[in-house]
Coordinates of C-alpha atoms and ligand atoms in Angstrom, one line a residue:
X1 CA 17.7 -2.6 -1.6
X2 CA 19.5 -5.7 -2.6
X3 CA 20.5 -3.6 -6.2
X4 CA 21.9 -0.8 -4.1
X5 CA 23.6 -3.2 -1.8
X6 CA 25.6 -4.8 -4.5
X7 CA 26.2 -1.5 -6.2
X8 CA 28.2 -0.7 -3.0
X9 CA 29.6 -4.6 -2.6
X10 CA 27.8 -5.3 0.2
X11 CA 27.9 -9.3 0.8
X12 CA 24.4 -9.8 1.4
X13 CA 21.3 -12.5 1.2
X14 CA 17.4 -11.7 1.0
X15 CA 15.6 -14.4 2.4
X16 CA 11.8 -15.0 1.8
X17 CA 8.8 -17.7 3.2
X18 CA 8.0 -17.7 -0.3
X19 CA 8.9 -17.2 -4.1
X20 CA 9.8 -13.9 -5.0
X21 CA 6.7 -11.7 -5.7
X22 CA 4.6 -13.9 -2.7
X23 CA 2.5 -11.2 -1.8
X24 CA 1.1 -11.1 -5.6
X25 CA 0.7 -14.1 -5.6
X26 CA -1.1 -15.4 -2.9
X27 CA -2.7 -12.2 -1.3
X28 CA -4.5 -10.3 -4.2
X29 CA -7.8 -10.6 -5.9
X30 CA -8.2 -12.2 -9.4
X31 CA -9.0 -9.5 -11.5
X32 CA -6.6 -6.6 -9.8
X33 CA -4.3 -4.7 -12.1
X34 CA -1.8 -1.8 -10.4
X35 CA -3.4 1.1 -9.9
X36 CA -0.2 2.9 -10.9
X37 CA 0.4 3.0 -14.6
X38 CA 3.4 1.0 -16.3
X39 CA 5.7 3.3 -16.4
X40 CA 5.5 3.8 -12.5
X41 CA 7.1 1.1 -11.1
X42 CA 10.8 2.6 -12.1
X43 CA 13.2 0.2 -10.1
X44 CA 17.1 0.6 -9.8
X45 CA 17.9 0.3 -12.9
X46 CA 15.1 -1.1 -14.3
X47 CA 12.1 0.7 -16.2
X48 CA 9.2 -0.1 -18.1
X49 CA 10.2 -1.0 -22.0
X50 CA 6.9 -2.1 -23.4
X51 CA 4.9 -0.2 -25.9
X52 CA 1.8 0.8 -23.2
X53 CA 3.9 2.8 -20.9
X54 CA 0.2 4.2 -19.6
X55 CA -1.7 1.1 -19.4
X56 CA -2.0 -0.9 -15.8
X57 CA 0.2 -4.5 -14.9
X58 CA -2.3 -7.2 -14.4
X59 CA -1.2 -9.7 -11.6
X60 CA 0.7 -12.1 -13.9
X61 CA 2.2 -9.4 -15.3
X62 CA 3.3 -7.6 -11.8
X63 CA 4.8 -11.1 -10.5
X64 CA 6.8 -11.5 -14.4
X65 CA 8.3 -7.4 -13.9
X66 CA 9.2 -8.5 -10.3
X67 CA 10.5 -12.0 -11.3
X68 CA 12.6 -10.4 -14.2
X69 CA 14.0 -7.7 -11.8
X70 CA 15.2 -10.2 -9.2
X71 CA 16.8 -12.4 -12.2
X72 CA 18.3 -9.1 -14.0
X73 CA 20.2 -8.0 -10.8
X74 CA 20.7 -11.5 -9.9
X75 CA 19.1 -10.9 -5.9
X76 CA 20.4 -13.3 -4.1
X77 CA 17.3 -14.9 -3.0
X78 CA 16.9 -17.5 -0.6
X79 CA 13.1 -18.4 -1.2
X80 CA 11.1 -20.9 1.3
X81 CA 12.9 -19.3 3.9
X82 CA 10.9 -18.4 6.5
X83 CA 12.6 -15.5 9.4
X84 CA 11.1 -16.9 12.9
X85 CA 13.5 -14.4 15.2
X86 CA 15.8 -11.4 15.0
X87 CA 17.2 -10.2 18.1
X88 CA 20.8 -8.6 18.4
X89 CA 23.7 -10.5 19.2
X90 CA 27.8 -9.7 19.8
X91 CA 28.4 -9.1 16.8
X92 CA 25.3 -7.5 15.5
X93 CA 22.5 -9.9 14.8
X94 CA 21.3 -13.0 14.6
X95 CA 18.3 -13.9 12.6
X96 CA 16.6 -17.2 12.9
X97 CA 14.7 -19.3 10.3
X98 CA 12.8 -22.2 9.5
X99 CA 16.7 -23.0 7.4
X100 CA 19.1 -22.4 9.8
X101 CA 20.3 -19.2 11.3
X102 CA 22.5 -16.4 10.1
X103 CA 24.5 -13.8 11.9
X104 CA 24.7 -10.3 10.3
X105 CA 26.2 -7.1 10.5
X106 CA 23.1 -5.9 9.8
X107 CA 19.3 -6.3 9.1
X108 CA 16.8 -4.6 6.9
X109 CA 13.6 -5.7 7.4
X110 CA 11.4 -6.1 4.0
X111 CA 8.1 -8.1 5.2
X112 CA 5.7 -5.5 4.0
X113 CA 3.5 -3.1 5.0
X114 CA 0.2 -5.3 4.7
X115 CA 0.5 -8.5 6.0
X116 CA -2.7 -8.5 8.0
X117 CA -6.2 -7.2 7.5
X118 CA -7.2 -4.9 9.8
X119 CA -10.6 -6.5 10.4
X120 CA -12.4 -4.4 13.5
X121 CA -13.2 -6.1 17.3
X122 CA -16.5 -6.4 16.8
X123 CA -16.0 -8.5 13.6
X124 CA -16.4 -11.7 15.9
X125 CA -20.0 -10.8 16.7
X126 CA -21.2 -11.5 12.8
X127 CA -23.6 -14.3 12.6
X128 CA -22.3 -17.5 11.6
X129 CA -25.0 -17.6 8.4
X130 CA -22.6 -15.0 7.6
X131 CA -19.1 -15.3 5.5
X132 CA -16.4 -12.7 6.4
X133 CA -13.6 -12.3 3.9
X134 CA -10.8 -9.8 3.8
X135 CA -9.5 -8.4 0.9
X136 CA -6.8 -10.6 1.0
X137 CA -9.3 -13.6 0.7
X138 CA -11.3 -12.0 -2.4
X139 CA -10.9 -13.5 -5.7
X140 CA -13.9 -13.3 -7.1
X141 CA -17.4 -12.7 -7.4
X142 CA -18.1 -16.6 -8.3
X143 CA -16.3 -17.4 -4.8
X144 CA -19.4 -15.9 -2.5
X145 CA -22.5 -17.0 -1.5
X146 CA -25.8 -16.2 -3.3
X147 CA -27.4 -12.7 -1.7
X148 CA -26.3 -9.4 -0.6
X149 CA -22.6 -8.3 -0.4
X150 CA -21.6 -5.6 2.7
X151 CA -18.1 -4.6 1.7
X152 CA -16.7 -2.5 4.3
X153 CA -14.3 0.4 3.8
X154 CA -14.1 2.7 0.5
X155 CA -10.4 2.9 -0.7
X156 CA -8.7 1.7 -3.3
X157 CA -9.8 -2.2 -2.4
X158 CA -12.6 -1.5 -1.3
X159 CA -14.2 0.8 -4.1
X160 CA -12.6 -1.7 -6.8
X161 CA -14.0 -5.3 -5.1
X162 CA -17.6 -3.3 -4.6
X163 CA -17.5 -2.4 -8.8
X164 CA -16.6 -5.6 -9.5
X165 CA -19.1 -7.7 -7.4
X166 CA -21.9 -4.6 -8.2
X167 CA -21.1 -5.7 -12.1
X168 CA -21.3 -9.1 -11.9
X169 CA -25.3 -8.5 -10.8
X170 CA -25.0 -8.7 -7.2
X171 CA -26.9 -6.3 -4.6
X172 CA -23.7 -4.5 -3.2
X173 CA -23.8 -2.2 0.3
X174 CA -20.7 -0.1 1.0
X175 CA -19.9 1.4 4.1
X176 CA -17.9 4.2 3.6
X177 CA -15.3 5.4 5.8
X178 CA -12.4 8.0 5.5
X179 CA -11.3 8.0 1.9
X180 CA -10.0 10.3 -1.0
X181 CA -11.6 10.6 -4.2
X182 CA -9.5 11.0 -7.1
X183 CA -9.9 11.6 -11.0
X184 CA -8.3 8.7 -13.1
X185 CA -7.2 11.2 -16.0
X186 CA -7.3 14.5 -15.2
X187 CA -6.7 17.7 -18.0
X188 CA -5.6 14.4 -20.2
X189 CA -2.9 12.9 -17.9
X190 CA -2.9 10.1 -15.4
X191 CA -3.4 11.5 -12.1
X192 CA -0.1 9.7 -11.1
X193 CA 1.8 11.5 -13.7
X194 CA 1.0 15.0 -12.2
X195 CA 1.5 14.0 -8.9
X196 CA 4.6 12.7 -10.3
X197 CA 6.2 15.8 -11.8
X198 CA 4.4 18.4 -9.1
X199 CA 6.6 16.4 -6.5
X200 CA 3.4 15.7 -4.6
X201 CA 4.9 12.1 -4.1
X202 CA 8.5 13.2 -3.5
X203 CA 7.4 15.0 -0.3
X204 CA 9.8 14.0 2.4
X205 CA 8.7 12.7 6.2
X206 CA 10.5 15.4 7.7
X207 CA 8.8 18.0 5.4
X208 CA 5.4 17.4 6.4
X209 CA 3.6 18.8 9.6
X210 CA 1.9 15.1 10.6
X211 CA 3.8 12.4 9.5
X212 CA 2.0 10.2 11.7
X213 CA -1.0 11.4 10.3
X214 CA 0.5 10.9 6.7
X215 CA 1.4 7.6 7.2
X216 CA -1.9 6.9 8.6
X217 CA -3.5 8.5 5.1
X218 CA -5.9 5.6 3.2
X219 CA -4.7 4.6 -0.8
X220 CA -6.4 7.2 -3.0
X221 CA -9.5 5.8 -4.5
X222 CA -8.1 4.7 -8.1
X223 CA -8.4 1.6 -10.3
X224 CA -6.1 0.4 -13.4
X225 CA -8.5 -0.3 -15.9
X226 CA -8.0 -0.7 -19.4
X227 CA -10.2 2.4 -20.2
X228 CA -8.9 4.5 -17.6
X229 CA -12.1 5.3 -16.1
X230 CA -12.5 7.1 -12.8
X231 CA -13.9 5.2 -10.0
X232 CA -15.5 6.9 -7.1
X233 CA -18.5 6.4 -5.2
X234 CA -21.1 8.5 -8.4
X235 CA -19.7 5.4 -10.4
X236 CA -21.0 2.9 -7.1
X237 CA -24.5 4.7 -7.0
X238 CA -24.8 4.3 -10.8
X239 CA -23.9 0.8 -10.5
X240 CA -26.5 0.3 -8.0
X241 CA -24.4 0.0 -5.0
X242 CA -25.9 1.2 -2.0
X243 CA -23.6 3.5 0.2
X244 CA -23.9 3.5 3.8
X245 CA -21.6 5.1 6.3
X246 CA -18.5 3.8 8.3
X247 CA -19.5 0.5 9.8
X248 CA -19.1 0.9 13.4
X249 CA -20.8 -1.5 15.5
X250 CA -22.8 -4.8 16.0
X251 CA -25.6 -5.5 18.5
X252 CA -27.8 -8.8 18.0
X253 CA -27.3 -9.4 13.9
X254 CA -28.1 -5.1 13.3
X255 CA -25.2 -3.4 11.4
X256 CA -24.6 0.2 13.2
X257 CA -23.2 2.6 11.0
X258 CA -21.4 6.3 11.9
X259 CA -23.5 9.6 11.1
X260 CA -21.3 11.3 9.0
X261 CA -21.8 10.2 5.4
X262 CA -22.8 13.3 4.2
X263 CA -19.6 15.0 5.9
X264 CA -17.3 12.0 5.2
X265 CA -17.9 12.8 1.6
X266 CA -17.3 16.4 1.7
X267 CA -14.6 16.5 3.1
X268 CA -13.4 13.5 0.6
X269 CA -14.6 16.2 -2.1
X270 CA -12.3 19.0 -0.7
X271 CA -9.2 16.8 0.0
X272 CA -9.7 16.0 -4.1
X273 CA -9.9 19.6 -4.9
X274 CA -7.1 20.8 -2.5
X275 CA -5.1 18.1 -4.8
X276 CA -6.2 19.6 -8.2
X277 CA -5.4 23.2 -6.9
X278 CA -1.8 22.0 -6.2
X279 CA -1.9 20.3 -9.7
X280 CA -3.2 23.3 -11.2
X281 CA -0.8 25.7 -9.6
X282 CA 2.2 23.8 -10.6
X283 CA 0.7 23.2 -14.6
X284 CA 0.3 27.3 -14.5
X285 CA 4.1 27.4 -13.0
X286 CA 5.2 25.5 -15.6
X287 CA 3.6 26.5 -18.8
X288 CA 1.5 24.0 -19.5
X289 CA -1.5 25.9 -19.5
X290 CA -2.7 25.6 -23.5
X291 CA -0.6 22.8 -23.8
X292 CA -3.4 20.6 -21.7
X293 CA -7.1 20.5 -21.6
X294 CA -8.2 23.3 -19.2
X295 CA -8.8 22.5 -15.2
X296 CA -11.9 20.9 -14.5
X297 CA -13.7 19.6 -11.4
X298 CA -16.3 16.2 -11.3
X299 CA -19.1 17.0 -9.8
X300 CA -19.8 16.6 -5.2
X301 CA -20.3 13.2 -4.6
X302 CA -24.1 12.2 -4.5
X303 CA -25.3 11.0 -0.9
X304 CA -28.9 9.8 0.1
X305 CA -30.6 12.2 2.4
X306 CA -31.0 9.9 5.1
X307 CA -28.6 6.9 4.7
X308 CA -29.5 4.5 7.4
X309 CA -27.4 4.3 10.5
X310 CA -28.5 0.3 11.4
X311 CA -29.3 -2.3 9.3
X312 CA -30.8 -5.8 10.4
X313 CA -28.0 -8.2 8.0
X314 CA -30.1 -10.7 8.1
X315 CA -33.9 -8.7 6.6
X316 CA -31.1 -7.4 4.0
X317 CA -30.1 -10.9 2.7
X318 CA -26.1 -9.9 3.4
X319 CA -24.6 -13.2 3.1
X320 CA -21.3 -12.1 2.8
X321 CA -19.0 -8.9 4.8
X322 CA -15.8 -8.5 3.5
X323 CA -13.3 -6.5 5.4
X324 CA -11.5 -3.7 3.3
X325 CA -10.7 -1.8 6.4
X326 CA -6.7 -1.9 5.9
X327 CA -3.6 -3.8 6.1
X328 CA -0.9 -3.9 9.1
X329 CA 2.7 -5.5 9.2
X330 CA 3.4 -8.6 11.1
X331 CA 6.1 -8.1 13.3
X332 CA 5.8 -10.6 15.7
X333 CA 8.8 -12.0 15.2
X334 CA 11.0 -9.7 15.9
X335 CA 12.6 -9.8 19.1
X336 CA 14.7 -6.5 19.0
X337 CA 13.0 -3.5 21.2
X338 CA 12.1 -1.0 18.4
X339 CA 7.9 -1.8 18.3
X340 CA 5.5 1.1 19.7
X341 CA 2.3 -0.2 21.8
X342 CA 0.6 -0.3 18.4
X343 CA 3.4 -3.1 17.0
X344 CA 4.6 -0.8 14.7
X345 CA 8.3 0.1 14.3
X346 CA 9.5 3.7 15.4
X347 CA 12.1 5.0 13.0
X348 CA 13.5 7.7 11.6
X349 CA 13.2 7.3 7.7
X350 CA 13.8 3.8 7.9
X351 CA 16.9 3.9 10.5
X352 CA 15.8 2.4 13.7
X353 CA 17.0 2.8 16.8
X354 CA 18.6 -0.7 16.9
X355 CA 22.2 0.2 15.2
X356 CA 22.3 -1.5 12.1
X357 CA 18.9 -2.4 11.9
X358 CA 16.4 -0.7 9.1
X359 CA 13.5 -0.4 7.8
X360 CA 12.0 -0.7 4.2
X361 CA 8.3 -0.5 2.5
X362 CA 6.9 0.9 4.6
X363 CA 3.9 4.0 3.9
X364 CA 5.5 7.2 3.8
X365 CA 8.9 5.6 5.2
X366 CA 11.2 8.6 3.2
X367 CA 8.6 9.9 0.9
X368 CA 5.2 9.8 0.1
X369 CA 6.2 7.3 -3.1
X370 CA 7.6 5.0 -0.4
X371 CA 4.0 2.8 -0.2
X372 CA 4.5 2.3 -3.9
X373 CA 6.8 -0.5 -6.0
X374 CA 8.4 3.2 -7.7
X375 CA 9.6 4.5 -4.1
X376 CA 11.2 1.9 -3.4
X377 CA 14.5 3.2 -5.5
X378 CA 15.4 6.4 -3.6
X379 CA 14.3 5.3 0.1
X380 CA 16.8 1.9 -1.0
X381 CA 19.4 4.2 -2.4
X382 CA 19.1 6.7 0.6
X383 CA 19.0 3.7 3.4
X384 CA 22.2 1.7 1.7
X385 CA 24.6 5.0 2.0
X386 CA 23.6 4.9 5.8
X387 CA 23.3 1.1 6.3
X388 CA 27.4 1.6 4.2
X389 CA 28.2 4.3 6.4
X390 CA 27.3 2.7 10.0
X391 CA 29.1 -0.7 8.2
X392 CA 32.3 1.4 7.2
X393 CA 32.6 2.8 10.8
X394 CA 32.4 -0.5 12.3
X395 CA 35.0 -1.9 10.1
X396 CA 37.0 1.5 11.5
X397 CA 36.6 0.8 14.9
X398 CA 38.1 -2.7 14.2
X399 CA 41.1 -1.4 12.7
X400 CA 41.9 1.1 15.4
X401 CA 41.8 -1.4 17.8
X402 CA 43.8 -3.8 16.3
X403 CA 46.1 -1.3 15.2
X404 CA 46.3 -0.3 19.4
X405 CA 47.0 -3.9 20.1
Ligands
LIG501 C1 -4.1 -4.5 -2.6 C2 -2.8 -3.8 -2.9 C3 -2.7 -3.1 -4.1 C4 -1.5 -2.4 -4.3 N1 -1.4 -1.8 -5.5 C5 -0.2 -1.1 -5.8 C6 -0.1 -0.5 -7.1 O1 -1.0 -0.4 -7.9 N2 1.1 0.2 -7.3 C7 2.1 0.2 -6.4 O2 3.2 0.8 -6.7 N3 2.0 -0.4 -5.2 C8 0.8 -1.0 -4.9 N4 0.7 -1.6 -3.7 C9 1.8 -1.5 -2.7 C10 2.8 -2.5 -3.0 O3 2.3 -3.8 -2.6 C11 4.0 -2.2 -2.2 O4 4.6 -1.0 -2.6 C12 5.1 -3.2 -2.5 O5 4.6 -4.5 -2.6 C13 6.1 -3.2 -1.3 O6 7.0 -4.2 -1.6 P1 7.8 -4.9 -0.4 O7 8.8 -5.8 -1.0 O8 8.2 -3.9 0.6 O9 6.6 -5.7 0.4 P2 5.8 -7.0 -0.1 O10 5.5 -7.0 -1.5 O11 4.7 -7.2 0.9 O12 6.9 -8.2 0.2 C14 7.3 -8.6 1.4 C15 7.9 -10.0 1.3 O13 8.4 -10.4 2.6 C16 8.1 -11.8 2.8 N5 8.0 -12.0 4.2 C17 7.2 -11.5 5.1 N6 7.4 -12.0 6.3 C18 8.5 -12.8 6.2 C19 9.2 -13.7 7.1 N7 9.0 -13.7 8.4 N8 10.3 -14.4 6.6 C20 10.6 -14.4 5.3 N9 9.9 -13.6 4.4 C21 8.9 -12.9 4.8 C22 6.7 -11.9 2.1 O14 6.5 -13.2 1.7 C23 6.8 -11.0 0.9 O15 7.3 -11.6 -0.3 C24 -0.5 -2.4 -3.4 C25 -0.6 -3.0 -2.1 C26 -1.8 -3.7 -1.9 C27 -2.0 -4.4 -0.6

């Protein structure tokens, strides 16, 4: 946003609690890498130049591509600035940090999409022999007590931390709840690069029939590994990881889990396929049938006949839960009237209904891309021509009535 704001000569200032690339910094696991290959994360621009345009950024190398974007467009960040308020004001608003405040025209809010881990009510009813971490607290396998590992929730962070705990010899349950399965490579490709060119993630919000829904959908269940390997809950049983069903309740130290596995999975299975077909449909289309490796399809996920719907923690050894249940923003300092009863902000594409006042990062915001680094580029370049617009008829206004006076 900052790039396009410039590219229109809009004065402006981005101000952040932290240093620029926080969030990988200080809220991601030690071994992560993008789950989105290299050349993926296309900023304004700003693309990937290296020589492994397929392979996946490690951590140190996401923060250095963010770091060198910031210092190639010169963003004028104001870091270890924390925003405590925002509320409108006379002349538009004014925003209120731990450095002073600042009065703007107008505000786009850029906090991110995951600031919190959605950890469930009854999470407070664990024992205390018990460690609870969040995703955001994972670093490592070293970090957690001897004993059995329950990692709840079976997307992206979830399927990836279970792997990685599972390999470093550690009894792993997962409790799997609504997720999609997806191959890594598929008819040779990365699955990101079809869903790239079949437009599957330039779908707009107004195009779909449930955006709510869609921005509700969990991260498809991929990893960035060096070998490109599919992860997906046949990987987990092979690995020895135990697969239970959505964790659901608590009562006196006994795990309750949902009765759906089976169905959870299938469905999972069919969500995959439906994603193929479009794949397929659009490789036909576009004659790249011969040119690829013929469409395939990995075999239905493999789920115990009767996975158990309560476990006592305690007769299991799990010493440790961690909570890969989802993220939510933090909003709550905002002080402008544009929150639903959930705390989430109702907009239209990113345009609020507090004039002036938008929205950015957040999943499905424009496009399906928008949760990823590489959607941030259009949705940015979309919300600056409106944030210029709404500007330029202000400044408009202004003239008129000084030219009445
Ligand atoms: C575990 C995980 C893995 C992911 N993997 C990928 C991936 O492989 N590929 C991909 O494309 N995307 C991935 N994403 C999504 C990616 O994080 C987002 O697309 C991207 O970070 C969005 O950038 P952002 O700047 O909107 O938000 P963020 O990166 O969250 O940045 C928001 C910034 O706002 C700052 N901030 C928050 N509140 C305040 C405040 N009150 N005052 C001042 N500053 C504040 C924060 O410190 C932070 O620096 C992943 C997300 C997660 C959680």
């Amino acid at each position: 946003m900052s790039r396009c704001l410039a590219y229109r000569a809009i004065d402006h200032v981005i101000l952040e609690r932290g240093e620029v690339a926080h969030t990988w910094r200080t809220e991601r696991w030690d071994s992560l890498r993008l789950l989105t290959p290299n050349w993926q994360s296309r900023l304004p621009g700003f693309g990937y130049k290296g020589d492994d345009p397929d392979g996946y950024r490690t951590i140190p190398e996401t923060i250095a591509f963010i770091e060198d974007y910031a210092r190639a467009i010169s963003a004028p960040v104001r870091s270890h600035t924390t925003v405590t308020s925002v509320r409108r004001d006379d002349a538009g608003y004014l925003v209120r940090t731990d450095r002073g405040d600042w009065h703007c025209a107008t505000v786009v809010l850029a906090s991110g999409a995951c600031n919190i881990a959605r950890v469930p009510a009854f999470a407070n009813q664990v024992p205390p022999s018990i460690t609870c971490l969040t995703a955001q607290q994972y670093r490592n396998p070293r970090q957690l007590a001897d004993g059995g590992v329950l990692v709840a929730g079976a997307s992206a962070s979830g399927t990836q931390i279970a792997c990685e705990i599972a390999r470093a010899g550690r009894a792993v349950t997962l409790a799997v709840g609504e997720h999609i399965r997806a191959p890594r490579v598929y008819r040779g490709k990365d699955l990101q690069w079809w869903m790239d060119a079949a437009g599957v993630l330039d779908e707009r919000y107004d195009q779909v029939d449930d955006v709510a829904r869609a921005r509700r959908v969990p991260s498809l269940q991929l990893a960035g590994t060096p070998d490109r390997s599919t992860l997906d809950l046949n990987v987990l049983t092979e690995l020895g990881v135990t697969l239970v069903d959505r964790f659901v309740g608590l009562v006196d130290g006994k795990a309750q889990f949902a009765g759906s596995l089976r169905n959870m999975c299938a469905l999972s299975d069919l969500k995959m396929g439906r994603l193929l077909e479009t794949i397929d449909a659009w490789a036909r289309d576009h004659d790249f049938d011969g040119t690829v490796e013929p469409p395939h399809r990995l075999p239905p996920t493999k789920v115990a006949d009767d996975p158990p719907l309560i476990m006592d923690l305690a007769r299991n050894n799990i010493r440790t839960i961690i909570w890969c249940t989802g993220y939510r923003p933090d909003y709550t300092w905002l002080e402008t009237p544009v929150l639903d009863r959930k705390g989430m902000i109702r907009h239209d594409g990113g345009i609020t209904a507090s004039p002036g006042l938008y929205l950015m990062g957040a999943p499905f915001l424009r496009r399906r891309k928008s949760t990823l680094i590489d959607g941030a580029g259009d949705d940015a370049r979309e919300l600056s021509a409106h944030l210029a617009s709404y500007i330029g008829a202000g400044l408009s206004r202004l003239s008129a009535l000084e030219h009445a006076r």
